Coordinates of C-alpha atoms in Angstrom, one line a residue:
T1 CA 44.1 143.1 46.7
E2 CA 41.0 143.2 44.5
R3 CA 40.6 140.3 42.2
P4 CA 40.5 141.3 38.5
L5 CA 37.1 141.1 36.9
K6 CA 36.7 138.0 34.7
R7 CA 36.0 139.0 31.2
S8 CA 33.0 137.2 29.8
R9 CA 33.3 135.8 26.3
P10 CA 30.5 136.6 23.9
D11 CA 28.4 133.5 23.4
A12 CA 28.6 131.7 20.0
S13 CA 25.0 132.5 19.0
S14 CA 25.5 136.3 19.5
M15 CA 28.7 136.1 17.4
S16 CA 26.9 134.1 14.7
F17 CA 24.0 136.6 14.6
S18 CA 26.5 139.5 14.3
R19 CA 28.1 137.9 11.3
V20 CA 24.7 137.1 9.8
A21 CA 23.4 140.7 10.3
A22 CA 26.3 142.0 8.4
L23 CA 25.8 139.8 5.3
P24 CA 24.6 141.7 2.2
L25 CA 21.9 139.0 1.9
M26 CA 20.2 140.4 5.0
A27 CA 19.7 143.8 3.3
R28 CA 17.0 142.2 1.2
L29 CA 15.0 141.5 4.3
N30 CA 15.8 144.8 6.0
S31 CA 14.4 146.7 3.0
L32 CA 11.2 144.8 3.0
S33 CA 8.0 146.5 1.8
V34 CA 4.7 145.3 3.3
V35 CA 1.4 146.7 2.1
S36 CA -2.3 146.1 2.6
T37 CA -3.5 147.1 -0.9
S38 CA -2.0 146.2 -4.2
V39 CA -0.5 148.8 -6.4
D40 CA -0.8 148.5 -10.2
G41 CA 2.3 147.1 -11.8
A42 CA 3.9 146.0 -8.5
K43 CA 5.4 142.5 -8.2
L44 CA 3.7 140.9 -5.2
I45 CA 3.9 138.0 -2.8
G46 CA 0.6 137.5 -1.0
T47 CA -0.2 136.3 2.5
H48 CA -3.0 136.8 4.9
S49 CA -3.7 139.9 7.0
G50 CA -4.4 140.0 10.7
S51 CA -2.3 138.1 13.3
F52 CA 0.8 136.6 11.8
H53 CA 2.7 133.4 12.5
C54 CA 6.2 132.0 12.2
D55 CA 5.5 129.9 9.1
E56 CA 4.4 132.6 6.7
A57 CA 7.1 135.0 8.1
L58 CA 9.8 132.4 7.4
A59 CA 8.3 131.4 4.1
I60 CA 8.5 135.0 2.9
A61 CA 12.0 135.5 4.4
M62 CA 13.3 132.5 2.3
L63 CA 11.6 133.8 -0.8
K64 CA 13.1 137.3 -0.5
M65 CA 16.5 135.7 -0.3
L66 CA 16.1 134.7 -4.0
P67 CA 16.9 137.1 -6.8
R68 CA 13.6 136.2 -8.5
F69 CA 11.6 137.7 -5.6
Q70 CA 14.1 140.3 -4.4
E71 CA 12.0 143.2 -5.6
H72 CA 8.6 141.9 -4.7
Q73 CA 6.4 143.7 -2.2
I74 CA 4.5 141.7 0.4
L75 CA 0.7 142.1 0.2
R76 CA -1.1 141.2 3.4
T77 CA -4.8 140.7 2.7
R78 CA -7.6 138.1 2.6
A79 CA -9.3 139.6 -0.4
S80 CA -9.3 136.9 -3.1
D81 CA -9.4 139.5 -5.9
Q82 CA -6.2 141.1 -4.7
L83 CA -4.5 137.7 -4.0
S84 CA -5.2 136.6 -7.5
G85 CA -2.9 139.3 -8.8
C86 CA 0.0 138.1 -6.7
E87 CA 2.8 136.1 -8.4
L88 CA 3.0 133.8 -5.4
V89 CA 0.7 133.3 -2.4
V90 CA 1.6 131.7 1.0
D91 CA -0.6 130.6 3.9
V92 CA -3.9 131.7 2.5
G93 CA -6.3 130.9 -0.3
A94 CA -6.9 127.2 0.6
E95 CA -4.9 126.1 -2.4
Y96 CA -1.7 124.1 -2.9
D97 CA -0.4 124.2 -6.4
A98 CA 3.3 124.5 -6.9
D99 CA 2.9 125.2 -10.7
S100 CA 0.8 128.3 -10.0
L101 CA 2.9 129.2 -6.9
R102 CA 0.1 128.8 -4.4
F103 CA 1.3 127.4 -1.0
D104 CA -1.4 127.1 1.5
H105 CA -1.8 124.2 4.0
H106 CA -5.1 124.9 5.7
Q107 CA -7.4 123.0 3.4
R108 CA -8.8 119.7 4.8
S109 CA -7.4 117.7 1.9
F110 CA -3.8 118.8 2.5
D111 CA -1.5 116.2 4.0
G112 CA 1.8 117.1 2.4
V113 CA 5.2 116.2 4.0
L114 CA 8.8 116.5 3.0
E115 CA 9.9 112.9 2.6
P116 CA 11.3 111.0 4.4
F117 CA 9.9 113.1 7.3
A118 CA 6.4 112.5 8.5
T119 CA 5.5 116.0 9.9
K120 CA 2.7 117.8 8.0
L121 CA 4.1 120.9 6.3
S122 CA 3.2 124.5 7.0
S123 CA 3.6 127.2 4.4
A124 CA 7.3 127.5 5.5
G125 CA 7.8 123.8 4.8
L126 CA 6.0 124.1 1.5
V127 CA 8.3 126.9 0.3
Y128 CA 11.3 125.0 1.6
K129 CA 10.2 121.9 -0.2
H130 CA 10.0 123.7 -3.6
F131 CA 12.6 126.4 -3.2
G132 CA 14.9 125.2 -0.4
R133 CA 17.8 124.1 -2.5
Q134 CA 17.8 127.4 -4.3
V135 CA 17.6 129.3 -1.0
L136 CA 20.4 127.2 0.6
T137 CA 22.7 127.8 -2.4
E138 CA 22.0 131.5 -2.2
V139 CA 22.7 131.7 1.5
A140 CA 25.8 129.4 1.4
N141 CA 27.3 131.6 -1.4
G142 CA 26.5 134.7 0.6
C143 CA 28.2 133.7 3.8
R144 CA 31.5 132.3 2.4
E145 CA 34.1 133.1 -0.2
G146 CA 33.5 131.5 -3.5
V147 CA 30.6 129.4 -4.7
L148 CA 29.1 126.3 -3.1
D149 CA 31.1 123.3 -3.9
D150 CA 28.6 120.5 -4.3
S151 CA 31.1 117.9 -5.5
E152 CA 30.6 115.9 -2.3
G153 CA 26.9 116.2 -2.0
L154 CA 26.9 119.2 0.4
L155 CA 23.6 120.7 -0.9
E156 CA 21.6 117.5 -0.3
L157 CA 23.2 117.2 3.2
L158 CA 22.3 120.8 4.0
Y159 CA 18.7 120.3 2.6
E160 CA 18.1 117.3 4.9
R161 CA 19.9 118.7 7.9
V162 CA 18.4 122.2 7.9
Y163 CA 14.9 120.7 7.7
R164 CA 15.5 118.2 10.5
K165 CA 17.4 120.7 12.8
F166 CA 15.4 123.9 12.1
M167 CA 12.4 123.7 9.7
E168 CA 10.5 120.6 11.0
H169 CA 9.6 122.0 14.4
I170 CA 8.1 125.1 12.9
D171 CA 5.9 122.9 10.7
G172 CA 4.9 120.8 13.7
I173 CA 4.1 123.8 15.9
D174 CA 2.0 125.5 13.3
N175 CA 0.0 122.4 12.7
G176 CA -0.5 121.7 16.4
I177 CA 1.7 118.6 16.5
E178 CA 3.2 118.0 19.9
V179 CA 6.9 117.2 20.1
A180 CA 6.2 113.9 21.9
D181 CA 3.3 111.6 22.8
G182 CA 1.9 111.6 26.3
K183 CA 2.4 114.1 29.1
L184 CA 5.1 116.7 28.6
H185 CA 7.5 117.2 31.5
Y186 CA 7.9 120.9 30.8
V187 CA 6.9 123.6 28.4
V188 CA 9.4 125.4 26.1
S189 CA 8.2 129.0 25.9
T190 CA 11.0 130.5 23.8
T191 CA 10.7 128.8 20.4
L192 CA 11.0 130.9 17.3
S193 CA 7.3 130.4 16.7
Q194 CA 6.5 131.9 20.1
R195 CA 8.9 134.8 19.7
V196 CA 7.3 135.6 16.4
G197 CA 3.9 135.4 17.9
A198 CA 4.9 137.8 20.6
L199 CA 5.7 140.4 18.0
N200 CA 2.0 140.8 17.2
P201 CA 0.5 143.9 18.7
R202 CA -1.2 143.3 22.0
W203 CA -5.0 143.7 22.4
N204 CA -4.4 147.1 24.2
E205 CA -1.8 148.4 21.6
D206 CA -2.2 149.9 18.2
R207 CA -3.6 147.0 16.1
S208 CA -4.0 149.0 12.9
E209 CA -2.9 147.5 9.5
A210 CA 0.1 149.8 9.5
A211 CA 1.2 148.7 13.0
T212 CA 0.7 145.0 12.3
N213 CA 2.5 145.2 9.0
A214 CA 5.4 146.9 10.7
A215 CA 5.5 144.1 13.2
F216 CA 5.3 141.6 10.5
E217 CA 8.4 143.1 8.9
Q218 CA 10.3 142.5 12.2
A219 CA 9.0 138.9 12.1
V220 CA 10.4 138.3 8.6
V221 CA 13.8 139.7 9.6
L222 CA 13.9 137.6 12.8
T223 CA 13.0 134.3 11.1
G224 CA 15.3 135.0 8.2
Q225 CA 18.2 135.9 10.4
E226 CA 17.8 132.7 12.4
F227 CA 17.5 130.6 9.2
V228 CA 20.7 132.2 7.8
A229 CA 22.5 131.7 11.1
V230 CA 21.8 128.0 11.0
V231 CA 23.0 127.6 7.4
E232 CA 26.0 129.8 8.0
G233 CA 27.0 127.6 11.0
L234 CA 26.7 124.4 9.0
V235 CA 28.6 125.8 6.0
N236 CA 31.4 127.5 7.9
S237 CA 31.8 125.2 10.9
W238 CA 30.0 121.8 10.7
W239 CA 31.0 121.0 7.1
P240 CA 34.7 121.8 7.5
A241 CA 34.9 119.8 10.7
R242 CA 33.1 116.9 9.1
S243 CA 35.6 117.0 6.2
I244 CA 38.5 116.9 8.6
V245 CA 37.1 113.8 10.4
R246 CA 36.2 112.2 7.1
S247 CA 39.7 112.7 5.8
A248 CA 41.2 111.3 9.0
M249 CA 39.0 108.2 8.7
Q250 CA 40.0 107.6 5.1
K251 CA 43.7 107.9 6.1
R252 CA 43.6 105.8 9.2
F253 CA 45.1 102.8 7.7
D254 CA 48.1 104.8 6.4
V255 CA 48.8 105.7 10.0
H256 CA 47.9 102.4 11.7
A257 CA 48.8 99.9 9.0

C-alpha cells in the first residue's frame, strides 16, 4: 500500500507575513507614491535618487506608518533646491537636525547612536530614535484588538527589543560595521539589507528613474512588512508568553509555600 503523503505545515514566518500583509496598516505602504520631481502643494518626504539601500527604505516605511506622513509623496532626488521643499529628508543632505526633520548620517561629524547601544546609526536608526515609539504604538494598535496597554512598560520593552533584534544590524551593515572582530567563518548573503539591494535594477536592465522608483516602492513594502512582522510577533506572542511566565513566578510561593 502507498504511504499517505505527509502534509507540510506552513512555516511560522510565512503565516506571520500573511497576517501582516492583511493589516490595514500595510495599505499605507502599498499605495506609496514615489516621484523624481516635486509638485507644487504636495507634501513630501525626500531621499536620494540613484541606487537605494535598506536604511532609507525602512526609514520611509516607518514614517509612512504614521498618520502625520500618511499622505506624503516620496521625492527621490539629490537636488538641494527640491529637497529644501520637503517636510522631512532622510539619508541625503549631509545634515542631522531633528528639529528641522533632517536625518542624514553621511557627514564626517556624525557619530550618533541609540543609547545604550554603540552601533552608529543609519537613516533608519535615526528615524527609529526619534519616531520609533510612535511607530511601535501605531503598529501594535494595528495588529491587535484594543489599544496598547503600557501599564507594565511594554512600549519601552518593545523599543529596546526591536532595536536590538531588528534595527541594529541594519544600522551596522549600512555603516560598514562587521558583526564580529577578526575573520568571519561564513558569509550571510540573505540579510534584509542584501535583499533590498538586490531589488535595484541590474546594469543590463532598465535603470531609468521610473524603473528605479518602482523598485524602491517594492523595497519600502518589503522592509515595512518585515518590521511589522517583528513587532506583531512580539506583541501577540512574546509579550503574552512573558506575562504568563511572570505571573507564574509571582505565584510560585503560593504553590510551593
